[in-house]
XYZ file of C-alpha atoms in Angstrom:
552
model
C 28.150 8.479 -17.850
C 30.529 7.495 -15.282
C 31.502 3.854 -14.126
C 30.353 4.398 -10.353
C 26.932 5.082 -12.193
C 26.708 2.460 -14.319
C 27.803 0.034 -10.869
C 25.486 1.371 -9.030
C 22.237 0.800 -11.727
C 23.501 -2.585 -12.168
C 23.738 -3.328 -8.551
C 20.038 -2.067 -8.196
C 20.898 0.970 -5.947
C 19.970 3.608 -8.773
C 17.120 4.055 -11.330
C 18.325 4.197 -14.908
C 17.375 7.333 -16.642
C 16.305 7.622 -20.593
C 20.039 9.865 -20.778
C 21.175 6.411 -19.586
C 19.652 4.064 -22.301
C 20.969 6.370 -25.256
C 24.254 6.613 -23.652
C 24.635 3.424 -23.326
C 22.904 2.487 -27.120
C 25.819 5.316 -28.177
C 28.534 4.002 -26.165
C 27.618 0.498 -27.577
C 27.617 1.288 -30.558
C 31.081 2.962 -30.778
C 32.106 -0.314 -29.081
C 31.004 -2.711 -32.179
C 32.619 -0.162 -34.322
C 35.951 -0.594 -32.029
C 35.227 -4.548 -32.639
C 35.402 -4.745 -36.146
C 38.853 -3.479 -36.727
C 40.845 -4.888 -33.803
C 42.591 -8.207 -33.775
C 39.999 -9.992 -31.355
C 41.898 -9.533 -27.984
C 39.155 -8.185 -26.661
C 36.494 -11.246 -26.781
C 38.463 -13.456 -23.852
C 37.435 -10.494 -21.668
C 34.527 -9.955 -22.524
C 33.245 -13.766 -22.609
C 35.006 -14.074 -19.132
C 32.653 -10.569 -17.937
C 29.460 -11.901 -19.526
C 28.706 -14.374 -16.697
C 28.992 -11.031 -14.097
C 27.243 -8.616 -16.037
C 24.305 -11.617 -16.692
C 24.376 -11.966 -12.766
C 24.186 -8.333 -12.262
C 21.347 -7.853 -14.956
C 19.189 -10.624 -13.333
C 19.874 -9.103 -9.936
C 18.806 -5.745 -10.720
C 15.269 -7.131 -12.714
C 14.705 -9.114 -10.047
C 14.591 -6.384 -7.334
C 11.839 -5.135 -6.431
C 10.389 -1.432 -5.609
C 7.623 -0.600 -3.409
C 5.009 0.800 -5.441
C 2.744 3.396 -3.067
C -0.982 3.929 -4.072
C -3.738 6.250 -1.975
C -6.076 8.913 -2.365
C -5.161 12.246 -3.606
C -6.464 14.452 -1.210
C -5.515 12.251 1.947
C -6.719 12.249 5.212
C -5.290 14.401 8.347
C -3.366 12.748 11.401
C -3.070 13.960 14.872
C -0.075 14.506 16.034
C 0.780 15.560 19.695
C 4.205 16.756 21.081
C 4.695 15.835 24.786
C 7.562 18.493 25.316
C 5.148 21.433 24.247
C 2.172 19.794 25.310
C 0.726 21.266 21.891
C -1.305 19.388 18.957
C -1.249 20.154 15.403
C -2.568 17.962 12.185
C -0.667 16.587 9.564
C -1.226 14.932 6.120
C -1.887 11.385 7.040
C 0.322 10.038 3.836
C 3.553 12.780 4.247
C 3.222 11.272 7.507
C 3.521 7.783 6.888
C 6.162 8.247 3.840
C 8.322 10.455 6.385
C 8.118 7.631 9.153
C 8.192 4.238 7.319
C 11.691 4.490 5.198
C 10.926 0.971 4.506
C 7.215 2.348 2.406
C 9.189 5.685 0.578
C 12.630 5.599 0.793
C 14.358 2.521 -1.608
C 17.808 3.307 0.031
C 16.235 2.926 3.490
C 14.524 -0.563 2.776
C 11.604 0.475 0.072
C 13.002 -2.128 -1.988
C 12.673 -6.119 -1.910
C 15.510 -7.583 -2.925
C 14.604 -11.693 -2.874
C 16.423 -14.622 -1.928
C 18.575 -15.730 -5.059
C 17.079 -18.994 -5.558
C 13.672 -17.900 -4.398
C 12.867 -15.013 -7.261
C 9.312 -16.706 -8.048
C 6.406 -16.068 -6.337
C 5.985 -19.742 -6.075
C 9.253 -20.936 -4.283
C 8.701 -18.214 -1.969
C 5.046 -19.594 -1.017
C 6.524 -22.847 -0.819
C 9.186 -21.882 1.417
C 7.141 -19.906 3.556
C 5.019 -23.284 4.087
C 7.084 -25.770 4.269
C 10.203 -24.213 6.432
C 11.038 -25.287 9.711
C 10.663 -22.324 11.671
C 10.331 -23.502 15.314
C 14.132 -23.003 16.232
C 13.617 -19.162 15.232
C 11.078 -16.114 17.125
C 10.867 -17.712 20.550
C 8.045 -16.145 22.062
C 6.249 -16.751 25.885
C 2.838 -16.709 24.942
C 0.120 -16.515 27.849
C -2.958 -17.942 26.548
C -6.562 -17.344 27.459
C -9.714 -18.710 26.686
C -12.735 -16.910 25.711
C -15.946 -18.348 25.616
C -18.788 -16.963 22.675
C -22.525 -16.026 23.105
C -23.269 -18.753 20.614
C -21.197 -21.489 23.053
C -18.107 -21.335 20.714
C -14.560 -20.828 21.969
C -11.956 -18.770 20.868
C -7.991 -18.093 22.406
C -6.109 -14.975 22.865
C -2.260 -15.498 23.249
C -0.831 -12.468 25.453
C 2.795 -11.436 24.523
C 4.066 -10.792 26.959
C 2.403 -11.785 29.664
C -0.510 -10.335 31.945
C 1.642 -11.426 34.954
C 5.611 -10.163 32.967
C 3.340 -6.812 31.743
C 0.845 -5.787 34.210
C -2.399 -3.699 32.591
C -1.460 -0.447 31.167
C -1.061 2.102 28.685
C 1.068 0.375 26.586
C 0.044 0.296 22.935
C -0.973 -3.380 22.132
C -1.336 -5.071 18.454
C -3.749 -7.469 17.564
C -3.112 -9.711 15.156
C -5.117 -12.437 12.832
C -3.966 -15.076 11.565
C -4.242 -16.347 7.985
C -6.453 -19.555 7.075
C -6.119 -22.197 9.578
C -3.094 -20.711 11.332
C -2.451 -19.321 14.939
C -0.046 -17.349 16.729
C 2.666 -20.457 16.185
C 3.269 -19.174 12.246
C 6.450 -17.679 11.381
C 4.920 -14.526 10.450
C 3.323 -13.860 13.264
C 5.925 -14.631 15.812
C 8.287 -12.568 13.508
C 6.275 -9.303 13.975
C 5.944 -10.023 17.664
C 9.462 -10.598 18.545
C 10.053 -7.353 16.788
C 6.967 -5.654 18.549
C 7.431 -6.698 21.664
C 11.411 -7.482 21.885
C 12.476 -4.399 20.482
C 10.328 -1.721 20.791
C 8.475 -2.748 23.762
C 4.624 -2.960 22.793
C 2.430 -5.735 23.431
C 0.985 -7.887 21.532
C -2.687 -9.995 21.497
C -2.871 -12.990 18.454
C -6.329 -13.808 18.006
C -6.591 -17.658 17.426
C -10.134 -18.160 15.477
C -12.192 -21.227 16.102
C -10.740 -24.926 16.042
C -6.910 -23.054 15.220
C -3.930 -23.604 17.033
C -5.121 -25.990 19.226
C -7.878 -24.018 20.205
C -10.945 -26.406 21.189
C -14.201 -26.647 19.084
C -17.346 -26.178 21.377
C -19.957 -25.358 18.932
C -21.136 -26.614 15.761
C -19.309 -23.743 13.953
C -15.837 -23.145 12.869
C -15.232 -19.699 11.335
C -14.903 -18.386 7.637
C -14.128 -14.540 6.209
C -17.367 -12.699 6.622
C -17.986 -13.784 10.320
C -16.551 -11.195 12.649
C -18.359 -11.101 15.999
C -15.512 -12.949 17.219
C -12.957 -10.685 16.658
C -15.997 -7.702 17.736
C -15.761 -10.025 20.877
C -12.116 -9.708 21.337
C -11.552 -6.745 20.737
C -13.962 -5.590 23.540
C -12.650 -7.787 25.853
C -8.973 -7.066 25.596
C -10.674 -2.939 25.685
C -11.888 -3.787 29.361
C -8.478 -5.256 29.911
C -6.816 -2.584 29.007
C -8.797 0.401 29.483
C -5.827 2.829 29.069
C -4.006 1.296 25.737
C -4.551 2.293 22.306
C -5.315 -0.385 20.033
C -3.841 -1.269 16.545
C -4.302 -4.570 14.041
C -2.687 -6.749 11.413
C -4.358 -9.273 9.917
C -2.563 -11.877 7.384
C -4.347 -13.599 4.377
C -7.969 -14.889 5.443
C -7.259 -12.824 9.093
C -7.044 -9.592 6.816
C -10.103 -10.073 4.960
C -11.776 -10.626 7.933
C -10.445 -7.493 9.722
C -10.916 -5.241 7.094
C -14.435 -6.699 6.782
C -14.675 -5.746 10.530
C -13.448 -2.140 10.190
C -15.104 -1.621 7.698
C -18.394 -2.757 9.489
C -17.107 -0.106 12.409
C -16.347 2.836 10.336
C -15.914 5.470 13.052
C -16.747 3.421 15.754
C -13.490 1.299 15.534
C -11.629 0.480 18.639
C -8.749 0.375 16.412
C -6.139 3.080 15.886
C -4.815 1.521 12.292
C -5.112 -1.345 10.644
C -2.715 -3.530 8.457
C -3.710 -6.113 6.003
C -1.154 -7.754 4.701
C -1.482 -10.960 1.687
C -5.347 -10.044 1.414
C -7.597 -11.858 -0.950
C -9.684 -9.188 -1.814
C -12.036 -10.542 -3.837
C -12.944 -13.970 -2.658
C -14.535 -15.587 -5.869
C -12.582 -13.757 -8.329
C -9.286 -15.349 -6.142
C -11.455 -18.703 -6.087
C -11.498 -18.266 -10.137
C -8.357 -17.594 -10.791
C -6.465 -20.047 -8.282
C -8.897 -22.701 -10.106
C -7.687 -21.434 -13.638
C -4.181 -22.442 -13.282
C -2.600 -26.229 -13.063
C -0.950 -25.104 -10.138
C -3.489 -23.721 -8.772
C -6.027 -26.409 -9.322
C -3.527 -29.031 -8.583
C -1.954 -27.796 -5.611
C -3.069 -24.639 -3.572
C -6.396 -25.688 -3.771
C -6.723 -29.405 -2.387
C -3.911 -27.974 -0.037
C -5.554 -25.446 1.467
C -8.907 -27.477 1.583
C -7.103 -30.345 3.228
C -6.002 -28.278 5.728
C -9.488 -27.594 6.365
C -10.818 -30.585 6.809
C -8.099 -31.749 9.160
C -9.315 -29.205 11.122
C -12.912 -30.366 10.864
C -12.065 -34.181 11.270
C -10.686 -33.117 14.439
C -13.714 -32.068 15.859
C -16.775 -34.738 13.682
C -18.592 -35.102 16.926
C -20.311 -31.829 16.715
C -21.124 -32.233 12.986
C -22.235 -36.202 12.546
C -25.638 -35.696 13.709
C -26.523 -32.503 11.842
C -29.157 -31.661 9.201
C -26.766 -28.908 7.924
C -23.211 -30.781 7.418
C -22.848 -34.143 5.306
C -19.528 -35.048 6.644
C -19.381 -37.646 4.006
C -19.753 -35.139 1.607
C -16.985 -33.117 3.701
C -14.727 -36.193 3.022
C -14.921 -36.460 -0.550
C -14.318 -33.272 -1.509
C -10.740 -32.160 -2.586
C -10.304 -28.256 -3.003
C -11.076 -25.047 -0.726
C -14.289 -25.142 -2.874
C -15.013 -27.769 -2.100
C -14.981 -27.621 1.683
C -16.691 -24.247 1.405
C -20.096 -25.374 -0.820
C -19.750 -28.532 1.954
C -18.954 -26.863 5.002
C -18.760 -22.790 5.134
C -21.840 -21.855 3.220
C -23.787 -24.267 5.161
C -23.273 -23.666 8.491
C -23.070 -19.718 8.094
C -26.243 -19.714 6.449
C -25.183 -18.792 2.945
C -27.488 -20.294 -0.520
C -24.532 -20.982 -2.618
C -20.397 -21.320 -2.174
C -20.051 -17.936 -4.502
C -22.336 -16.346 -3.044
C -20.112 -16.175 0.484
C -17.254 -15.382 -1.731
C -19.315 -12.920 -3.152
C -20.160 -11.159 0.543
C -17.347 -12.410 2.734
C -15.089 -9.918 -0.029
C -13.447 -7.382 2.026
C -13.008 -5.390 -1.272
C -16.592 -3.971 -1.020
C -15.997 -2.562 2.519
C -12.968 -0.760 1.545
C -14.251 2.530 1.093
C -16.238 2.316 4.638
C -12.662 2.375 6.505
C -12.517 5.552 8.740
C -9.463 4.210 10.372
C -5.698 4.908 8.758
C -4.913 1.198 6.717
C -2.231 0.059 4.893
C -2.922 -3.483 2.855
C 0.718 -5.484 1.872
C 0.386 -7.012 -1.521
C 3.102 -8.989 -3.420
C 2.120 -9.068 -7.172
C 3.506 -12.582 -8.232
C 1.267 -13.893 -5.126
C -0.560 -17.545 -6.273
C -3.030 -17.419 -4.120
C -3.931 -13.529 -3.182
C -4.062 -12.877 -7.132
C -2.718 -9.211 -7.945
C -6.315 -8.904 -10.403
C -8.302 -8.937 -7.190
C -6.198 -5.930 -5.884
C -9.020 -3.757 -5.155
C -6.862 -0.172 -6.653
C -10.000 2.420 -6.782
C -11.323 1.683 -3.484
C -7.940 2.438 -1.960
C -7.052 5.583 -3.935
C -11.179 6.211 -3.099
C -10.311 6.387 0.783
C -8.706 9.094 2.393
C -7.828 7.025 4.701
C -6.359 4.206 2.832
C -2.647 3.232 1.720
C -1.915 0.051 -0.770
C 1.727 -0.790 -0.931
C 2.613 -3.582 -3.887
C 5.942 -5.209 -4.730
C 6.709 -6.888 -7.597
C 7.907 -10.091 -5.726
C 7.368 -11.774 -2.702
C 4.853 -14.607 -3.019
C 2.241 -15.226 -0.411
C 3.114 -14.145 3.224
C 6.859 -14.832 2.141
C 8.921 -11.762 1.352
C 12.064 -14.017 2.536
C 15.457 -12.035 1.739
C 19.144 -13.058 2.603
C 21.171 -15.961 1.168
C 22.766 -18.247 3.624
C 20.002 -17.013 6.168
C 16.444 -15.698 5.188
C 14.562 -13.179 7.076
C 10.863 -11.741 6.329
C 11.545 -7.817 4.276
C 7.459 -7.059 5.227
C 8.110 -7.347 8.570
C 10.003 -3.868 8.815
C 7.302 -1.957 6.819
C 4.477 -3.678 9.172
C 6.365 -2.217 12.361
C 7.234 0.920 10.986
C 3.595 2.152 10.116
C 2.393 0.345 13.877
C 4.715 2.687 15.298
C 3.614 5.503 13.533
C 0.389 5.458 14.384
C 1.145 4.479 17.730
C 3.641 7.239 18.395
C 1.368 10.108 16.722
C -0.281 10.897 20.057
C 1.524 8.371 23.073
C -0.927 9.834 25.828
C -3.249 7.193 27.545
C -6.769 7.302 26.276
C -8.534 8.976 29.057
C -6.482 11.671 28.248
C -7.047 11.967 24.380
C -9.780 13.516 22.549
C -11.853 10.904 21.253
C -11.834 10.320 17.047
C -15.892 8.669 17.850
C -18.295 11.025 16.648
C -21.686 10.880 18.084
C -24.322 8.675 16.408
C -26.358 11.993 17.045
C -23.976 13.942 15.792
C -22.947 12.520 12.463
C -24.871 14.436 9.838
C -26.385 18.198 10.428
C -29.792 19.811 11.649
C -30.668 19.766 8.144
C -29.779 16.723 7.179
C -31.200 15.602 10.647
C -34.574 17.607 9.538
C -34.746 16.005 6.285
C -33.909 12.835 6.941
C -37.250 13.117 9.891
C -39.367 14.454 6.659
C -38.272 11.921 4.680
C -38.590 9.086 7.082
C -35.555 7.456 5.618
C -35.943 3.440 6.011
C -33.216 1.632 7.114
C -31.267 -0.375 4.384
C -28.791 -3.368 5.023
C -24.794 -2.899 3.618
C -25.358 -5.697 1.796
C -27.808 -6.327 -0.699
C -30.618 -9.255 0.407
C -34.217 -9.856 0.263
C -36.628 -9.536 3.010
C -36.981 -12.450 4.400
C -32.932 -12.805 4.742
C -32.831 -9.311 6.469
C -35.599 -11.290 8.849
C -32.989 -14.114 10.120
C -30.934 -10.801 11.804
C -32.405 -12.017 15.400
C -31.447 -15.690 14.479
C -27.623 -14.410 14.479
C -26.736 -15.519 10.660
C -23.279 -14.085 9.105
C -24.941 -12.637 6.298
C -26.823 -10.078 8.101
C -24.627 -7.188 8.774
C -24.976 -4.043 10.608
C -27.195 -1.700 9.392
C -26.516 1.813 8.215
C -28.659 4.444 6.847
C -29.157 5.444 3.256
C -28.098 9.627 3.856
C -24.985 8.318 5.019
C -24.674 5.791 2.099
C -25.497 9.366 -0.021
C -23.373 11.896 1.799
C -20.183 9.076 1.439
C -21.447 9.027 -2.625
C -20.565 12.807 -3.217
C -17.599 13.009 -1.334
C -16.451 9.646 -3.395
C -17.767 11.944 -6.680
C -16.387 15.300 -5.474
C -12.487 13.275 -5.595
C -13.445 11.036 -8.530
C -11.468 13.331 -10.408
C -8.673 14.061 -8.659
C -8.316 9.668 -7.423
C -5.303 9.576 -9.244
C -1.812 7.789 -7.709
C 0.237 10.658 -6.216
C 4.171 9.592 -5.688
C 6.935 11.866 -4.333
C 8.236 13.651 -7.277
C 11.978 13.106 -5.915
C 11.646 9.878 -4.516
C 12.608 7.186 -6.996
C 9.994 4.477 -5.887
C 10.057 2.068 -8.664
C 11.545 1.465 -11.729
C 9.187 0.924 -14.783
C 8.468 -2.515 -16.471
C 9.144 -0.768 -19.997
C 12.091 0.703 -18.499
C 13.410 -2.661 -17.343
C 12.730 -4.282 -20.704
C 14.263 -1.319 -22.547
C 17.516 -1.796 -20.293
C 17.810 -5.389 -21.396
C 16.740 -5.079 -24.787
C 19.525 -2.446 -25.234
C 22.309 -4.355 -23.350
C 21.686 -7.758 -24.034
C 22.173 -7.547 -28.274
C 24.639 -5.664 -28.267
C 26.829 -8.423 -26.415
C 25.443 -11.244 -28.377
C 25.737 -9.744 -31.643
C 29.519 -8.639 -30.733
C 30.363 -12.458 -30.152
C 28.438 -13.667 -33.127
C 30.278 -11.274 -34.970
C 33.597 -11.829 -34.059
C 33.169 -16.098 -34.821
């Protein structure tokens, strides 16, 4: 074991081996050995190295690997060279790994390596909240107003603008903003500069109801199930831009509700890709275990529910005369629960606060993605709980990609010392452009991914499905009389779909149930193993203590 080696594991640039750990127990042990006979000139130098090799140790744990988990038998991509003019189909995850350095490659960027003094998940959700960002991501934003069947408004901001980027094929991003954010957060801006700026897309941030200073004109703000909003959006920036292929990212509540919306799609989606990046998942088991900590309980939650009813006490006048909303009862309450049971559940027609956590869940819409998706997860995140990670129904879609660090916090990921930038944004643009650059022709000229509604399932399943007169049944489980309120436009009616294609997506779910396991590169070193990293330490660590207790 050479020096350069040992450097390099310590610096975090190489993955320690099990050769490694008994070298190293071996070497260490010749080295107490060498200890106990000498006259003690070596403990000045080695007290004066402890403090580096300490710092190096802590640096290395507190690196952090991408950690890659999808389906085993992935889906196919379309790829099309313009030079040859020919197409050909490729594994959608080789793909991905060969294009995004910053997903497979921990030399090229697969690694987050945090901000020294920001190593918990905590400080980096604090700084990511409280930071001053408005000197940094400049962006001319071109806003325009969009008015909803029900009377509600929403705003688009256009980056660049209509007027600086006239209508055409160029790919365009939509993005979604977390929970009561807009197109002014630091995240967003950060992925458009680099969107827009350097690679020259555009980009479209969809600002929900009542955010970034987006009027209320209805008696209805938004929450994570509703989606004919974005449905809304997305068709109208389609007519826009009848020529440009379409991608999304959505961030914290804005990526539930997206995937919630492709999933809804399925093969229909105007969408290319998606991204979800700090998604909750599971709404009520997030709601559980943000309430199960003091932090959590203490803090998160009465801050993220007073940011909600700022909101709302912006806009009382549509609420104080209404049978549905007890803005009193809005006012006293302290947590995101709180404002949800008062507010959310209420006015989108729900009969108790868990159960919209319950169906708003993106996690149960998952495995209806028929879109390429990759969902961003740090697992020290407070609020977007790594339990809630929703593993199987990634690695169940072909289609699907979960990427996890160990680090990061909620929609932080802040690197650098003296000056922090975001790590996720790199990773974010480099699977946009991957998808985007698969096939760059305009869309009248590529062959549509839609199928046919008539075309989905075969003449026999077509003839059986006529013999067996196969009812309707909703996605989501709910009594008659709910299913009734569909006309009346309530969130928790969603689109219907039939049961043979609920059964023909059941056996191909069975037929890889066996082989749903995580497949990694065999030669690409993507993390390095908890009980590797304890092992390390454990071996390192005693060894220097017990030489300096030894030697007093």
């Amino acid at each position: 074991m050479d020096m350069e080696t040992v450097s390099q594991i310590l610096m975090g640039h190489h993955q320690p081996s099990w050769d490694f750990f008994n070298a190293t127990h071996a070497a260490g042990s010749r080295f107490l050995a060498l200890g106990q006979n000498d006259d003690g000139s070596l403990v000045l130098p080695l007290l004066v190295l402890l403090p580096f090799l300490l710092f190096s140790l802590f640096r290395h744990y507190s690196n952090s690997a991408v950690v890659l988990t999808y389906n085993d038998d992935p889906a196919s991509i379309r790829l099309f060279n313009q030079r040859t003019g020919k197409e050909q189909t490729e594994n959608l995850i080789d793909y991905i790994l060969k294009k995004c350095p910053s997903l497979s490659d921990p030399s090229k960027g697969a690694m987050f390596r945090p901000t020294l003094w920001m190593t918990s998940g905590h400080l980096q959700t604090a700084y990511a909240a409280y930071r001053d960002f408005n000197s940094a991501y400049k962006i001319p934003y071109e806003r325009e107003l969009l008015a909803t069947p029900d009377g509600g408004t929403v705003s688009i901001d256009w980056a660049p603008s209509i007027k600086t980027m006239p209508a055409d094929d160029t790919p365009t991003l939509v993005l979604l903003h977390g929970l009561t954010g807009g197109s002014h957060e630091s995240y967003i801006r950060a992925l458009v500069e680099t969107m827009t700026k350097d690679h020259g897309y555009r980009c479209v941030v969809f600002n929900a109801r009542a955010c970034a200073n987006t009027e209320l004109t209805s008696a209805q703000l938004y929450c994570g199930s509703w989606t004919e909003d974005l449905r809304m959006v997305v068709k109208h920036i389609r007519n826009t831009l009848p020529e440009s292929k379409l991608m999304s990212v959505g961030f914290s509540l804005g990526a539930n509700i997206l995937m919630n919306y492709m999933g809804e799609e399925g093969d229909q989606c105007e969408f290319l890709g998606a991204m979800s990046v700090g998604n909750p998942f599971d709404l009520m088991g997030t709601c559980l275990a943000i309430e199960r900590g003091w932090l959590g309980s203490k803090i998160y939650s009465p801050a993220m529910g007073g940011n909600l009813r700022r909101i709302f006490m912006k806009h009382t006048k549509w609420f104080e005369n209404s049978e549905i909303v007890d803005v009193d009862l809005v006012l006293r309450g302290k947590s995101i629960r709180d404002f949800d049971d008062a507010v959310t559940r209420r006015v989108f027609k729900y009969r108790t606060v868990h159960e919209y956590y319950r169906m708003a869940s993106s996690s149960q819409r998952l495995l209806d993605i028929k879109r390429p998706f990759l969902c961003l997860n740090a697992l020290d995140d407070p609020i977007a709980v790594s339990e809630c990670l929703p593993r199987d129904e990634v690695k169940g879609n072909p289609f699907g990609l979960l990427a996890t660090t160990a680090r990061g916090g909620h929609l932080g990921w802040f690197e650098g010392f003296w000056s922090q930038e975001r790590w996720c944004t790199k990773p974010l643009a480099e699977f946009c452009i991957a998808l985007f650059e698969a096939d760059r022709r305009p869309v009248s000229c590529t062959p549509s991914n839609k199928p046919k509604v008539a075309d989905v399932s075969t003449l026999e399943d077509k003839k059986k499905q006529q013999d067996e007169k196969t009812p309707l049944e909703s996605h989501i489980v709910r009594d008659v009389e709910t299913l009734k309120n569909l006309d009346q436009g309530g969130a928790t009616t969603k689109p219907l779909r039939n049961k043979l294609a609920a059964e023909d997506t059941q056996k191909e779910r069975s037929s890889n149930n066996h082989n749903n396991v995580v497949r990694r590169k065999k030669n690409s070193l993507l993390a390095i193993r908890p009980f590797a990293r304890k092992s390390f330490l454990a071996t390192i660590l005693p060894l220097i203590i017990y030489y300096i207790m030894k030697r007093r």
